PQR file of N, CA, C, O and H, with PARSE charges and radii, in Angstrom:
ATOM      1  N   LYS A   1     -22.843 -16.534  93.967 -0.4000 1.5000
ATOM      2  CA  LYS A   1     -23.604 -15.658  93.023 -0.0000 2.0000
ATOM      3  C   LYS A   1     -24.510 -14.613  94.306  0.5500 1.7000
ATOM      4  O   LYS A   1     -24.816 -15.084  95.401 -0.5500 1.4000
ATOM      5  N   ILE A   2     -24.781 -13.383  93.956 -0.4000 1.5000
ATOM      6  CA  ILE A   2     -25.689 -12.786  94.821 -0.0000 2.0000
ATOM      7  C   ILE A   2     -27.119 -13.108  94.317  0.5500 1.7000
ATOM      8  O   ILE A   2     -27.444 -13.225  93.136 -0.5500 1.4000
ATOM      9  H   ILE A   2     -24.532 -13.000  93.066  0.4000 1.0000
ATOM     10  N   THR A   3     -27.780 -13.211  95.212 -0.4000 1.5000
ATOM     11  CA  THR A   3     -29.228 -13.694  94.713 -0.0000 2.0000
ATOM     12  C   THR A   3     -30.332 -12.757  95.351  0.5500 1.7000
ATOM     13  O   THR A   3     -31.510 -13.052  95.147 -0.5500 1.4000
ATOM     14  H   THR A   3     -27.515 -13.116  96.172  0.4000 1.0000
ATOM     15  N   GLY A   4     -30.030 -11.687  96.084 -0.4000 1.5000
ATOM     16  CA  GLY A   4     -30.797 -10.698  96.575 -0.0000 2.0000
ATOM     17  C   GLY A   4     -29.939  -9.635  97.424  0.5500 1.7000
ATOM     18  O   GLY A   4     -28.819  -9.793  97.912 -0.5500 1.4000
ATOM     19  H   GLY A   4     -29.074 -11.448  96.249  0.4000 1.0000
ATOM     20  N   PHE A   5     -30.704  -8.608  97.460 -0.4000 1.5000
ATOM     21  CA  PHE A   5     -29.980  -7.464  98.248 -0.0000 2.0000
ATOM     22  C   PHE A   5     -31.221  -6.653  98.971  0.5500 1.7000
ATOM     23  O   PHE A   5     -32.361  -6.482  98.540 -0.5500 1.4000
ATOM     24  H   PHE A   5     -31.613  -8.480  97.064  0.4000 1.0000
ATOM     25  N   ASP A   6     -30.731  -6.285  99.997 -0.4000 1.5000
ATOM     26  CA  ASP A   6     -31.788  -5.150 100.579 -0.0000 2.0000
ATOM     27  C   ASP A   6     -30.865  -3.831 101.033  0.5500 1.7000
ATOM     28  O   ASP A   6     -29.745  -4.009 101.512 -0.5500 1.4000
ATOM     29  H   ASP A   6     -29.805  -6.424 100.347  0.4000 1.0000
ATOM     30  N   VAL A   7     -31.373  -2.611 100.861 -0.4000 1.5000
ATOM     31  CA  VAL A   7     -30.849  -1.579 101.316 -0.0000 2.0000
ATOM     32  C   VAL A   7     -31.751  -0.585 102.025  0.5500 1.7000
ATOM     33  O   VAL A   7     -32.793  -0.186 101.505 -0.5500 1.4000
ATOM     34  H   VAL A   7     -32.283  -2.466 100.471  0.4000 1.0000
ATOM     35  N   ARG A   8     -31.368  -0.223 103.127 -0.4000 1.5000
ATOM     36  CA  ARG A   8     -32.384   0.760 103.916 -0.0000 2.0000
ATOM     37  C   ARG A   8     -31.396   1.680 104.787  0.5500 1.7000
ATOM     38  O   ARG A   8     -30.229   1.373 105.030 -0.5500 1.4000
ATOM     39  H   ARG A   8     -30.522  -0.547 103.550  0.4000 1.0000
ATOM     40  N   ALA A   9     -32.076   2.937 105.253 -0.4000 1.5000
ATOM     41  CA  ALA A   9     -31.690   3.714 105.885 -0.0000 2.0000
ATOM     42  C   ALA A   9     -31.582   3.043 107.426  0.5500 1.7000
ATOM     43  O   ALA A   9     -32.379   2.201 107.840 -0.5500 1.4000
ATOM     44  H   ALA A   9     -33.024   3.187 105.056  0.4000 1.0000
ATOM     45  N   TRP A  10     -30.609   3.499 108.087 -0.4000 1.5000
ATOM     46  CA  TRP A  10     -30.199   3.003 109.416 -0.0000 2.0000
ATOM     47  C   TRP A  10     -29.975   4.167 110.178  0.5500 1.7000
ATOM     48  O   TRP A  10     -28.880   4.716 110.052 -0.5500 1.4000
ATOM     49  H   TRP A  10     -29.962   4.183 107.751  0.4000 1.0000
ATOM     50  N   ASP A  11     -30.882   4.680 111.008 -0.4000 1.5000
ATOM     51  CA  ASP A  11     -30.570   5.770 111.963 -0.0000 2.0000
ATOM     52  C   ASP A  11     -30.201   5.217 113.315  0.5500 1.7000
ATOM     53  O   ASP A  11     -30.965   4.498 113.958 -0.5500 1.4000
ATOM     54  H   ASP A  11     -31.771   4.234 111.110  0.4000 1.0000
ATOM     55  N   VAL A  12     -28.745   5.655 113.809 -0.4000 1.5000
ATOM     56  CA  VAL A  12     -28.324   4.860 114.998 -0.0000 2.0000
ATOM     57  C   VAL A  12     -28.142   6.267 116.013  0.5500 1.7000
ATOM     58  O   VAL A  12     -27.379   7.169 115.669 -0.5500 1.4000
ATOM     59  H   VAL A  12     -28.124   6.239 113.286  0.4000 1.0000
ATOM     60  N   PRO A  13     -28.891   6.331 117.224 -0.5600 1.5000
ATOM     61  CA  PRO A  13     -28.692   7.070 118.063  0.2800 2.0000
ATOM     62  C   PRO A  13     -27.332   6.732 118.749  0.5500 1.7000
ATOM     63  O   PRO A  13     -26.838   5.615 118.902 -0.5500 1.4000
ATOM     64  N   MET A  14     -26.774   8.099 119.178 -0.4000 1.5000
ATOM     65  CA  MET A  14     -25.322   8.033 119.628 -0.0000 2.0000
ATOM     66  C   MET A  14     -25.401   7.890 121.392  0.5500 1.7000
ATOM     67  O   MET A  14     -26.302   8.391 122.064 -0.5500 1.4000
ATOM     68  H   MET A  14     -27.176   9.006 119.054  0.4000 1.0000
ATOM     69  N   ARG A  15     -24.602   7.337 121.776 -0.4000 1.5000
ATOM     70  CA  ARG A  15     -24.557   7.418 123.343 -0.0000 2.0000
ATOM     71  C   ARG A  15     -24.398   8.701 123.904  0.5500 1.7000
ATOM     72  O   ARG A  15     -24.991   8.935 124.957 -0.5500 1.4000
ATOM     73  H   ARG A  15     -23.869   6.930 121.230  0.4000 1.0000
ATOM     74  N   SER A  16     -23.620   9.677 123.321 -0.4000 1.5000
ATOM     75  CA  SER A  16     -23.463  10.927 123.778 -0.0000 2.0000
ATOM     76  C   SER A  16     -23.171  11.843 122.458  0.5500 1.7000
ATOM     77  O   SER A  16     -22.334  11.474 121.634 -0.5500 1.4000
ATOM     78  H   SER A  16     -23.139   9.487 122.465  0.4000 1.0000
ATOM     79  N   ALA A  17     -23.756  12.813 122.333 -0.4000 1.5000
ATOM     80  CA  ALA A  17     -23.571  14.010 121.241 -0.0000 2.0000
ATOM     81  C   ALA A  17     -22.130  14.152 120.975  0.5500 1.7000
ATOM     82  O   ALA A  17     -21.198  14.154 121.779 -0.5500 1.4000
ATOM     83  H   ALA A  17     -24.436  13.112 123.003  0.4000 1.0000
ATOM     84  N   TYR A  18     -22.124  14.280 119.579 -0.4000 1.5000
ATOM     85  CA  TYR A  18     -20.723  14.549 119.171 -0.0000 2.0000
ATOM     86  C   TYR A  18     -20.948  16.033 118.654  0.5500 1.7000
ATOM     87  O   TYR A  18     -21.851  16.437 117.922 -0.5500 1.4000
ATOM     88  H   TYR A  18     -22.881  14.279 118.926  0.4000 1.0000
ATOM     89  N   ARG A  19     -19.785  16.820 119.282 -0.4000 1.5000
ATOM     90  CA  ARG A  19     -19.888  18.279 119.097 -0.0000 2.0000
ATOM     91  C   ARG A  19     -18.662  18.648 118.381  0.5500 1.7000
ATOM     92  O   ARG A  19     -17.562  18.212 118.718 -0.5500 1.4000
ATOM     93  H   ARG A  19     -19.051  16.492 119.877  0.4000 1.0000
ATOM     94  N   SER A  20     -18.851  19.486 117.352 -0.4000 1.5000
ATOM     95  CA  SER A  20     -17.749  19.995 116.687 -0.0000 2.0000
ATOM     96  C   SER A  20     -18.078  21.660 116.556  0.5500 1.7000
ATOM     97  O   SER A  20     -19.114  22.151 117.005 -0.5500 1.4000
ATOM     98  H   SER A  20     -19.745  19.840 117.078  0.4000 1.0000
ATOM     99  N   ALA A  21     -17.065  22.407 115.894 -0.4000 1.5000
ATOM    100  CA  ALA A  21     -17.459  23.764 115.793 -0.0000 2.0000
ATOM    101  C   ALA A  21     -18.576  23.929 114.935  0.5500 1.7000
ATOM    102  O   ALA A  21     -19.281  24.903 115.200 -0.5500 1.4000
ATOM    103  H   ALA A  21     -16.224  22.007 115.530  0.4000 1.0000
ATOM    104  N   GLN A  22     -18.984  23.083 113.781 -0.4000 1.5000
ATOM    105  CA  GLN A  22     -20.141  23.239 113.021 -0.0000 2.0000
ATOM    106  C   GLN A  22     -21.292  22.733 113.401  0.5500 1.7000
ATOM    107  O   GLN A  22     -22.269  23.168 112.791 -0.5500 1.4000
ATOM    108  H   GLN A  22     -18.412  22.292 113.566  0.4000 1.0000
ATOM    109  N   ARG A  23     -21.516  21.817 114.355 -0.4000 1.5000
ATOM    110  CA  ARG A  23     -22.759  21.015 114.840 -0.0000 2.0000
ATOM    111  C   ARG A  23     -22.365  20.259 115.888  0.5500 1.7000
ATOM    112  O   ARG A  23     -21.235  20.012 116.310 -0.5500 1.4000
ATOM    113  H   ARG A  23     -20.722  21.463 114.850  0.4000 1.0000
ATOM    114  N   VAL A  24     -23.683  19.845 116.340 -0.4000 1.5000
ATOM    115  CA  VAL A  24     -23.892  18.854 117.333 -0.0000 2.0000
ATOM    116  C   VAL A  24     -24.645  17.831 116.738  0.5500 1.7000
ATOM    117  O   VAL A  24     -25.747  18.108 116.266 -0.5500 1.4000
ATOM    118  H   VAL A  24     -24.601  20.045 115.997  0.4000 1.0000
ATOM    119  N   THR A  25     -24.129  16.486 116.684 -0.4000 1.5000
ATOM    120  CA  THR A  25     -24.943  15.341 116.186 -0.0000 2.0000
ATOM    121  C   THR A  25     -25.193  14.376 117.263  0.5500 1.7000
ATOM    122  O   THR A  25     -24.278  14.011 118.002 -0.5500 1.4000
ATOM    123  H   THR A  25     -23.233  16.261 117.067  0.4000 1.0000
ATOM    124  N   THR A  26     -26.431  13.935 117.384 -0.4000 1.5000
ATOM    125  CA  THR A  26     -27.003  12.965 118.250 -0.0000 2.0000
ATOM    126  C   THR A  26     -27.336  11.701 117.561  0.5500 1.7000
ATOM    127  O   THR A  26     -27.487  10.695 118.255 -0.5500 1.4000
ATOM    128  H   THR A  26     -27.174  14.231 116.784  0.4000 1.0000
ATOM    129  N   THR A  27     -27.481  11.628 116.161 -0.4000 1.5000
ATOM    130  CA  THR A  27     -27.864  10.269 115.579 -0.0000 2.0000
ATOM    131  C   THR A  27     -26.691  10.213 114.193  0.5500 1.7000
ATOM    132  O   THR A  27     -26.310  11.144 113.483 -0.5500 1.4000
ATOM    133  H   THR A  27     -27.358  12.445 115.598  0.4000 1.0000
ATOM    134  N   ALA A  28     -26.373   8.965 114.157 -0.4000 1.5000
ATOM    135  CA  ALA A  28     -25.503   8.818 112.875 -0.0000 2.0000
ATOM    136  C   ALA A  28     -26.576   8.377 112.030  0.5500 1.7000
ATOM    137  O   ALA A  28     -27.359   7.539 112.479 -0.5500 1.4000
ATOM    138  H   ALA A  28     -26.682   8.209 114.734  0.4000 1.0000
ATOM    139  N   HIS A  29     -26.762   8.959 110.526 -0.4000 1.5000
ATOM    140  CA  HIS A  29     -27.633   8.563 109.528 -0.0000 2.0000
ATOM    141  C   HIS A  29     -26.849   7.515 108.665  0.5500 1.7000
ATOM    142  O   HIS A  29     -26.120   7.972 107.785 -0.5500 1.4000
ATOM    143  H   HIS A  29     -26.126   9.640 110.162  0.4000 1.0000
ATOM    144  N   ASN A  30     -26.912   6.359 108.802 -0.4000 1.5000
ATOM    145  CA  ASN A  30     -26.019   5.358 108.042 -0.0000 2.0000
ATOM    146  C   ASN A  30     -26.822   4.545 107.172  0.5500 1.7000
ATOM    147  O   ASN A  30     -28.014   4.656 107.456 -0.5500 1.4000
ATOM    148  H   ASN A  30     -27.504   5.988 109.518  0.4000 1.0000
ATOM    149  N   VAL A  31     -26.597   3.777 106.227 -0.4000 1.5000
ATOM    150  CA  VAL A  31     -27.033   2.752 105.328 -0.0000 2.0000
ATOM    151  C   VAL A  31     -26.706   1.408 105.602  0.5500 1.7000
ATOM    152  O   VAL A  31     -25.536   1.029 105.550 -0.5500 1.4000
ATOM    153  H   VAL A  31     -25.629   3.687 105.997  0.4000 1.0000
ATOM    154  N   LEU A  32     -27.709   0.597 105.911 -0.4000 1.5000
ATOM    155  CA  LEU A  32     -27.388  -0.895 105.979 -0.0000 2.0000
ATOM    156  C   LEU A  32     -27.800  -1.607 104.723  0.5500 1.7000
ATOM    157  O   LEU A  32     -28.932  -1.558 104.242 -0.5500 1.4000
ATOM    158  H   LEU A  32     -28.660   0.905 105.954  0.4000 1.0000
ATOM    159  N   LEU A  33     -26.649  -2.358 104.171 -0.4000 1.5000
ATOM    160  CA  LEU A  33     -26.659  -3.278 103.027 -0.0000 2.0000
ATOM    161  C   LEU A  33     -26.691  -4.677 103.486  0.5500 1.7000
ATOM    162  O   LEU A  33     -25.845  -5.049 104.300 -0.5500 1.4000
ATOM    163  H   LEU A  33     -25.729  -2.397 104.562  0.4000 1.0000
ATOM    164  N   THR A  34     -27.641  -5.537 103.014 -0.4000 1.5000
ATOM    165  CA  THR A  34     -27.590  -6.981 103.294 -0.0000 2.0000
ATOM    166  C   THR A  34     -27.636  -7.798 101.982  0.5500 1.7000
ATOM    167  O   THR A  34     -28.595  -7.717 101.215 -0.5500 1.4000
ATOM    168  H   THR A  34     -28.328  -5.235 102.353  0.4000 1.0000
ATOM    169  N   LEU A  35     -26.534  -8.609 101.748 -0.4000 1.5000
ATOM    170  CA  LEU A  35     -26.658  -9.426 100.496 -0.0000 2.0000
ATOM    171  C   LEU A  35     -27.080 -10.917 100.969  0.5500 1.7000
ATOM    172  O   LEU A  35     -26.862 -11.417 102.072 -0.5500 1.4000
ATOM    173  H   LEU A  35     -25.755  -8.674 102.372  0.4000 1.0000
ATOM    174  N   THR A  36     -27.747 -11.509  99.850 -0.4000 1.5000
ATOM    175  CA  THR A  36     -27.922 -12.983 100.300 -0.0000 2.0000
ATOM    176  C   THR A  36     -27.270 -13.646  98.954  0.5500 1.7000
ATOM    177  O   THR A  36     -27.282 -13.121  97.840 -0.5500 1.4000
ATOM    178  H   THR A  36     -27.924 -11.103  98.953  0.4000 1.0000
ATOM    179  N   PHE A  37     -26.817 -14.651  99.223 -0.4000 1.5000
ATOM    180  CA  PHE A  37     -26.125 -15.559  98.065 -0.0000 2.0000
ATOM    181  C   PHE A  37     -26.481 -16.907  97.950  0.5500 1.7000
ATOM    182  O   PHE A  37     -26.917 -17.567  98.894 -0.5500 1.4000
ATOM    183  H   PHE A  37     -26.807 -15.077 100.128  0.4000 1.0000
ATOM    184  N   ASP A  38     -26.303 -17.345  96.786 -0.4000 1.5000
ATOM    185  CA  ASP A  38     -26.747 -18.994  96.492 -0.0000 2.0000
ATOM    186  C   ASP A  38     -25.643 -19.661  96.937  0.5500 1.7000
ATOM    187  O   ASP A  38     -24.629 -19.103  97.356 -0.5500 1.4000
ATOM    188  H   ASP A  38     -25.950 -16.809  96.019  0.4000 1.0000
ATOM    189  N   GLY A  39     -25.866 -21.217  96.834 -0.4000 1.5000
ATOM    190  CA  GLY A  39     -25.033 -22.136  97.313 -0.0000 2.0000
ATOM    191  C   GLY A  39     -25.371 -23.032  98.295  0.5500 1.7000
ATOM    192  O   GLY A  39     -24.480 -23.670  98.854 -0.5500 1.4000
ATOM    193  H   GLY A  39     -26.690 -21.670  96.494  0.4000 1.0000
ATOM    194  N   GLY A  40     -26.938 -23.228  98.694 -0.4000 1.5000
ATOM    195  CA  GLY A  40     -27.430 -24.118  99.341 -0.0000 2.0000
ATOM    196  C   GLY A  40     -27.521 -23.754 100.896  0.5500 1.7000
ATOM    197  O   GLY A  40     -28.445 -24.275 101.522 -0.5500 1.4000
ATOM    198  H   GLY A  40     -27.662 -22.710  98.239  0.4000 1.0000
ATOM    199  N   GLY A  41     -26.622 -22.884 101.585 -0.4000 1.5000
ATOM    200  CA  GLY A  41     -26.696 -22.433 102.644 -0.0000 2.0000
ATOM    201  C   GLY A  41     -27.522 -21.121 103.012  0.5500 1.7000
ATOM    202  O   GLY A  41     -28.297 -20.711 102.147 -0.5500 1.4000
ATOM    203  H   GLY A  41     -25.872 -22.461 101.076  0.4000 1.0000
ATOM    204  N   ALA A  42     -27.439 -20.493 104.095 -0.4000 1.5000
ATOM    205  CA  ALA A  42     -28.169 -19.281 104.347 -0.0000 2.0000
ATOM    206  C   ALA A  42     -27.048 -18.029 104.510  0.5500 1.7000
ATOM    207  O   ALA A  42     -27.067 -17.220 105.438 -0.5500 1.4000
ATOM    208  H   ALA A  42     -26.810 -20.826 104.797  0.4000 1.0000
ATOM    209  N   ALA A  43     -26.057 -18.044 103.396 -0.4000 1.5000
ATOM    210  CA  ALA A  43     -25.224 -17.159 103.242 -0.0000 2.0000
ATOM    211  C   ALA A  43     -25.615 -15.747 103.141  0.5500 1.7000
ATOM    212  O   ALA A  43     -26.226 -15.229 102.207 -0.5500 1.4000
ATOM    213  H   ALA A  43     -26.041 -18.701 102.642  0.4000 1.0000
ATOM    214  N   VAL A  44     -25.140 -15.121 104.340 -0.4000 1.5000
ATOM    215  CA  VAL A  44     -25.708 -13.503 104.351 -0.0000 2.0000
ATOM    216  C   VAL A  44     -24.361 -12.622 104.337  0.5500 1.7000
ATOM    217  O   VAL A  44     -23.394 -13.075 104.949 -0.5500 1.4000
ATOM    218  H   VAL A  44     -24.643 -15.542 105.099  0.4000 1.0000
ATOM    219  N   GLY A  45     -24.254 -11.483 103.723 -0.4000 1.5000
ATOM    220  CA  GLY A  45     -23.220 -10.469 103.963 -0.0000 2.0000
ATOM    221  C   GLY A  45     -24.054  -9.148 104.236  0.5500 1.7000
ATOM    222  O   GLY A  45     -24.997  -8.662 103.611 -0.5500 1.4000
ATOM    223  H   GLY A  45     -25.040 -11.115 103.226  0.4000 1.0000
ATOM    224  N   ILE A  46     -23.390  -8.729 105.381 -0.4000 1.5000
ATOM    225  CA  ILE A  46     -23.971  -7.188 105.922 -0.0000 2.0000
ATOM    226  C   ILE A  46     -22.680  -6.311 105.723  0.5500 1.7000
ATOM    227  O   ILE A  46     -21.489  -6.603 105.829 -0.5500 1.4000
ATOM    228  H   ILE A  46     -22.624  -9.123 105.888  0.4000 1.0000
ATOM    229  N   GLY A  47     -23.314  -5.143 105.400 -0.4000 1.5000
ATOM    230  CA  GLY A  47     -22.425  -3.872 105.249 -0.0000 2.0000
ATOM    231  C   GLY A  47     -22.910  -2.701 105.760  0.5500 1.7000
ATOM    232  O   GLY A  47     -24.100  -2.622 106.065 -0.5500 1.4000
ATOM    233  H   GLY A  47     -24.281  -4.905 105.314  0.4000 1.0000
ATOM    234  N   GLU A  48     -22.119  -1.727 105.905 -0.4000 1.5000
ATOM    235  CA  GLU A  48     -22.684  -0.474 106.595 -0.0000 2.0000
ATOM    236  C   GLU A  48     -21.805   0.817 105.844  0.5500 1.7000
ATOM    237  O   GLU A  48     -20.596   0.775 105.614 -0.5500 1.4000
ATOM    238  H   GLU A  48     -21.153  -1.791 105.658  0.4000 1.0000
ATOM    239  N   SER A  49     -22.630   1.852 105.556 -0.4000 1.5000
ATOM    240  CA  SER A  49     -22.087   3.075 104.986 -0.0000 2.0000
ATOM    241  C   SER A  49     -22.666   4.186 105.983  0.5500 1.7000
ATOM    242  O   SER A  49     -23.821   4.270 106.401 -0.5500 1.4000
ATOM    243  H   SER A  49     -23.611   1.886 105.743  0.4000 1.0000
ATOM    244  N   ALA A  50     -21.448   5.117 106.293 -0.4000 1.5000
ATOM    245  CA  ALA A  50     -21.886   6.256 107.227 -0.0000 2.0000
ATOM    246  C   ALA A  50     -21.610   7.359 106.371  0.5500 1.7000
ATOM    247  O   ALA A  50     -20.532   7.924 106.557 -0.5500 1.4000
ATOM    248  H   ALA A  50     -20.509   5.050 105.954  0.4000 1.0000
ATOM    249  N   PRO A  51     -22.424   7.822 105.390 -0.5600 1.5000
ATOM    250  CA  PRO A  51     -22.327   9.022 104.526  0.2800 2.0000
ATOM    251  C   PRO A  51     -22.321  10.166 105.316  0.5500 1.7000
ATOM    252  O   PRO A  51     -23.183  10.313 106.184 -0.5500 1.4000
ATOM    253  N   ALA A  52     -21.284  11.157 105.083 -0.4000 1.5000
ATOM    254  CA  ALA A  52     -21.068  12.436 105.893 -0.0000 2.0000
ATOM    255  C   ALA A  52     -21.192  13.573 104.628  0.5500 1.7000
ATOM    256  O   ALA A  52     -20.303  13.837 103.818 -0.5500 1.4000
ATOM    257  H   ALA A  52     -20.584  11.038 104.379  0.4000 1.0000
ATOM    258  N   THR A  53     -22.397  14.098 104.688 -0.4000 1.5000
ATOM    259  CA  THR A  53     -22.419  15.274 103.731 -0.0000 2.0000
ATOM    260  C   THR A  53     -21.433  16.306 103.814  0.5500 1.7000
ATOM    261  O   THR A  53     -20.917  16.802 102.812 -0.5500 1.4000
ATOM    262  H   THR A  53     -23.119  13.884 105.346  0.4000 1.0000
ATOM    263  N   TYR A  54     -21.195  16.597 104.838 -0.4000 1.5000
ATOM    264  CA  TYR A  54     -20.333  17.791 104.837 -0.0000 2.0000
ATOM    265  C   TYR A  54     -18.848  17.389 104.736  0.5500 1.7000
ATOM    266  O   TYR A  54     -18.021  18.290 104.872 -0.5500 1.4000
ATOM    267  H   TYR A  54     -21.614  16.193 105.651  0.4000 1.0000
ATOM    268  N   VAL A  55     -18.372  15.980 104.486 -0.4000 1.5000
ATOM    269  CA  VAL A  55     -17.034  15.739 104.075 -0.0000 2.0000
ATOM    270  C   VAL A  55     -17.049  15.267 102.560  0.5500 1.7000
ATOM    271  O   VAL A  55     -16.142  15.566 101.783 -0.5500 1.4000
ATOM    272  H   VAL A  55     -19.044  15.248 104.375  0.4000 1.0000
ATOM    273  N   THR A  56     -18.148  14.508 102.205 -0.4000 1.5000
ATOM    274  CA  THR A  56     -18.147  13.764 100.788 -0.0000 2.0000
ATOM    275  C   THR A  56     -19.196  14.299 100.036  0.5500 1.7000
ATOM    276  O   THR A  56     -19.109  14.191  98.813 -0.5500 1.4000
ATOM    277  H   THR A  56     -18.885  14.265 102.836  0.4000 1.0000
ATOM    278  N   GLY A  57     -20.352  14.959 100.612 -0.4000 1.5000
ATOM    279  CA  GLY A  57     -21.297  15.390  99.877 -0.0000 2.0000
ATOM    280  C   GLY A  57     -22.569  14.381  99.627  0.5500 1.7000
ATOM    281  O   GLY A  57     -23.662  14.736  99.185 -0.5500 1.4000
ATOM    282  H   GLY A  57     -20.423  15.047 101.605  0.4000 1.0000
ATOM    283  N   GLU A  58     -22.150  12.893 100.046 -0.4000 1.5000
ATOM    284  CA  GLU A  58     -23.324  12.102 100.118 -0.0000 2.0000
ATOM    285  C   GLU A  58     -24.133  11.901 101.123  0.5500 1.7000
ATOM    286  O   GLU A  58     -23.624  11.987 102.240 -0.5500 1.4000
ATOM    287  H   GLU A  58     -21.262  12.605 100.405  0.4000 1.0000
ATOM    288  N   THR A  59     -25.500  11.604 101.034 -0.4000 1.5000
ATOM    289  CA  THR A  59     -26.520  11.316 102.012 -0.0000 2.0000
ATOM    290  C   THR A  59     -26.821   9.989 102.029  0.5500 1.7000
ATOM    291  O   THR A  59     -26.221   9.162 101.341 -0.5500 1.4000
ATOM    292  H   THR A  59     -25.914  11.534 100.126  0.4000 1.0000
ATOM    293  N   GLN A  60     -27.927   9.674 102.950 -0.4000 1.5000
ATOM    294  CA  GLN A  60     -28.219   8.439 103.051 -0.0000 2.0000
ATOM    295  C   GLN A  60     -29.265   8.190 101.557  0.5500 1.7000
ATOM    296  O   GLN A  60     -29.347   7.053 101.092 -0.5500 1.4000
ATOM    297  H   GLN A  60     -28.414  10.346 103.509  0.4000 1.0000
ATOM    298  N   ASP A  61     -29.783   8.994 101.106 -0.4000 1.5000
ATOM    299  CA  ASP A  61     -30.538   8.832  99.782 -0.0000 2.0000
ATOM    300  C   ASP A  61     -29.647   8.687  98.722  0.5500 1.7000
ATOM    301  O   ASP A  61     -29.999   7.918  97.828 -0.5500 1.4000
ATOM    302  H   ASP A  61     -29.716   9.918 101.484  0.4000 1.0000
ATOM    303  N   SER A  62     -28.393   9.346  98.597 -0.4000 1.5000
ATOM    304  CA  SER A  62     -27.624   9.185  97.588 -0.0000 2.0000
ATOM    305  C   SER A  62     -26.804   7.781  97.633  0.5500 1.7000
ATOM    306  O   SER A  62     -26.346   7.222  96.636 -0.5500 1.4000
ATOM    307  H   SER A  62     -28.107   9.972  99.323  0.4000 1.0000
ATOM    308  N   VAL A  63     -26.717   7.385  98.773 -0.4000 1.5000
ATOM    309  CA  VAL A  63     -26.089   6.084  98.883 -0.0000 2.0000
ATOM    310  C   VAL A  63     -26.954   4.956  98.503  0.5500 1.7000
ATOM    311  O   VAL A  63     -26.586   4.052  97.752 -0.5500 1.4000
ATOM    312  H   VAL A  63     -27.088   7.839  99.582  0.4000 1.0000
ATOM    313  N   ARG A  64     -28.103   5.037  99.040 -0.4000 1.5000
ATOM    314  CA  ARG A  64     -29.126   4.156  98.733 -0.0000 2.0000
ATOM    315  C   ARG A  64     -29.501   4.009  97.311  0.5500 1.7000
ATOM    316  O   ARG A  64     -29.874   2.942  96.823 -0.5500 1.4000
ATOM    317  H   ARG A  64     -28.403   5.771  99.650  0.4000 1.0000
ATOM    318  N   ASP A  65     -29.385   5.154  96.648 -0.4000 1.5000
ATOM    319  CA  ASP A  65     -29.792   5.092  95.177 -0.0000 2.0000
ATOM    320  C   ASP A  65     -28.530   4.512  94.341  0.5500 1.7000
ATOM    321  O   ASP A  65     -28.661   3.880  93.292 -0.5500 1.4000
ATOM    322  H   ASP A  65     -29.083   6.021  97.044  0.4000 1.0000
ATOM    323  N   ALA A  66     -27.435   4.781  94.883 -0.4000 1.5000
ATOM    324  CA  ALA A  66     -26.120   4.192  94.034 -0.0000 2.0000
ATOM    325  C   ALA A  66     -26.206   2.717  94.420  0.5500 1.7000
ATOM    326  O   ALA A  66     -25.832   1.905  93.574 -0.5500 1.4000
ATOM    327  H   ALA A  66     -27.329   5.295  95.735  0.4000 1.0000
ATOM    328  N   LEU A  67     -26.591   2.335  95.437 -0.4000 1.5000
ATOM    329  CA  LEU A  67     -26.556   0.702  95.774 -0.0000 2.0000
ATOM    330  C   LEU A  67     -27.491   0.256  95.105  0.5500 1.7000
ATOM    331  O   LEU A  67     -27.250  -0.896  94.747 -0.5500 1.4000
ATOM    332  H   LEU A  67     -26.895   2.995  96.124  0.4000 1.0000
ATOM    333  N   HIS A  68     -28.597   0.687  94.716 -0.4000 1.5000
ATOM    334  CA  HIS A  68     -29.740   0.143  94.116 -0.0000 2.0000
ATOM    335  C   HIS A  68     -29.571  -0.009  92.315  0.5500 1.7000
ATOM    336  O   HIS A  68     -29.957  -0.888  91.544 -0.5500 1.4000
ATOM    337  H   HIS A  68     -28.792   1.624  95.007  0.4000 1.0000
ATOM    338  N   ARG A  69     -28.804   1.293  92.090 -0.4000 1.5000
ATOM    339  CA  ARG A  69     -28.470   1.082  90.698 -0.0000 2.0000
ATOM    340  C   ARG A  69     -27.413  -0.019  90.245  0.5500 1.7000
ATOM    341  O   ARG A  69     -27.422  -0.718  89.231 -0.5500 1.4000
ATOM    342  H   ARG A  69     -28.491   2.007  92.717  0.4000 1.0000
ATOM    343  N   PHE A  70     -26.546   0.028  91.241 -0.4000 1.5000
ATOM    344  CA  PHE A  70     -25.384  -1.041  91.216 -0.0000 2.0000
ATOM    345  C   PHE A  70     -25.923  -2.510  91.056  0.5500 1.7000
ATOM    346  O   PHE A  70     -25.589  -3.267  90.146 -0.5500 1.4000
ATOM    347  H   PHE A  70     -26.539   0.596  92.064  0.4000 1.0000
ATOM    348  N   PHE A  71     -26.941  -2.852  92.227 -0.4000 1.5000
ATOM    349  CA  PHE A  71     -27.405  -4.226  92.322 -0.0000 2.0000
ATOM    350  C   PHE A  71     -28.355  -4.514  91.561  0.5500 1.7000
ATOM    351  O   PHE A  71     -28.729  -5.687  91.573 -0.5500 1.4000
ATOM    352  H   PHE A  71     -27.213  -2.237  92.966  0.4000 1.0000
ATOM    353  N   GLN A  72     -28.996  -3.611  90.726 -0.4000 1.5000
ATOM    354  CA  GLN A  72     -29.971  -3.688  89.785 -0.0000 2.0000
ATOM    355  C   GLN A  72     -29.502  -4.017  88.344  0.5500 1.7000
ATOM    356  O   GLN A  72     -30.236  -4.385  87.426 -0.5500 1.4000
ATOM    357  H   GLN A  72     -28.693  -2.658  90.716  0.4000 1.0000
ATOM    358  N   ASN A  73     -28.151  -3.824  88.293 -0.4000 1.5000
ATOM    359  CA  ASN A  73     -27.573  -4.334  86.945 -0.0000 2.0000
ATOM    360  C   ASN A  73     -27.006  -5.562  86.768  0.5500 1.7000
ATOM    361  O   ASN A  73     -26.571  -5.888  85.664 -0.5500 1.4000
ATOM    362  H   ASN A  73     -27.556  -3.526  89.039  0.4000 1.0000
TER
END
């Protein structure tokens, strides 16, 4: 059973710039999800999302909002 969750923006600097015809990107604007579970141990799960507005329309904020809505139900 999930007993807790933490959702946060996670801006990761790239080692080198990613260049395309549309933009130059130097930071990955990701989302980090950490889940804690019951069961006597210190069980933790970690997941990452890399929303790409230009591909899916998602942003850090929209992913964070969706995860908050999902885990608060």
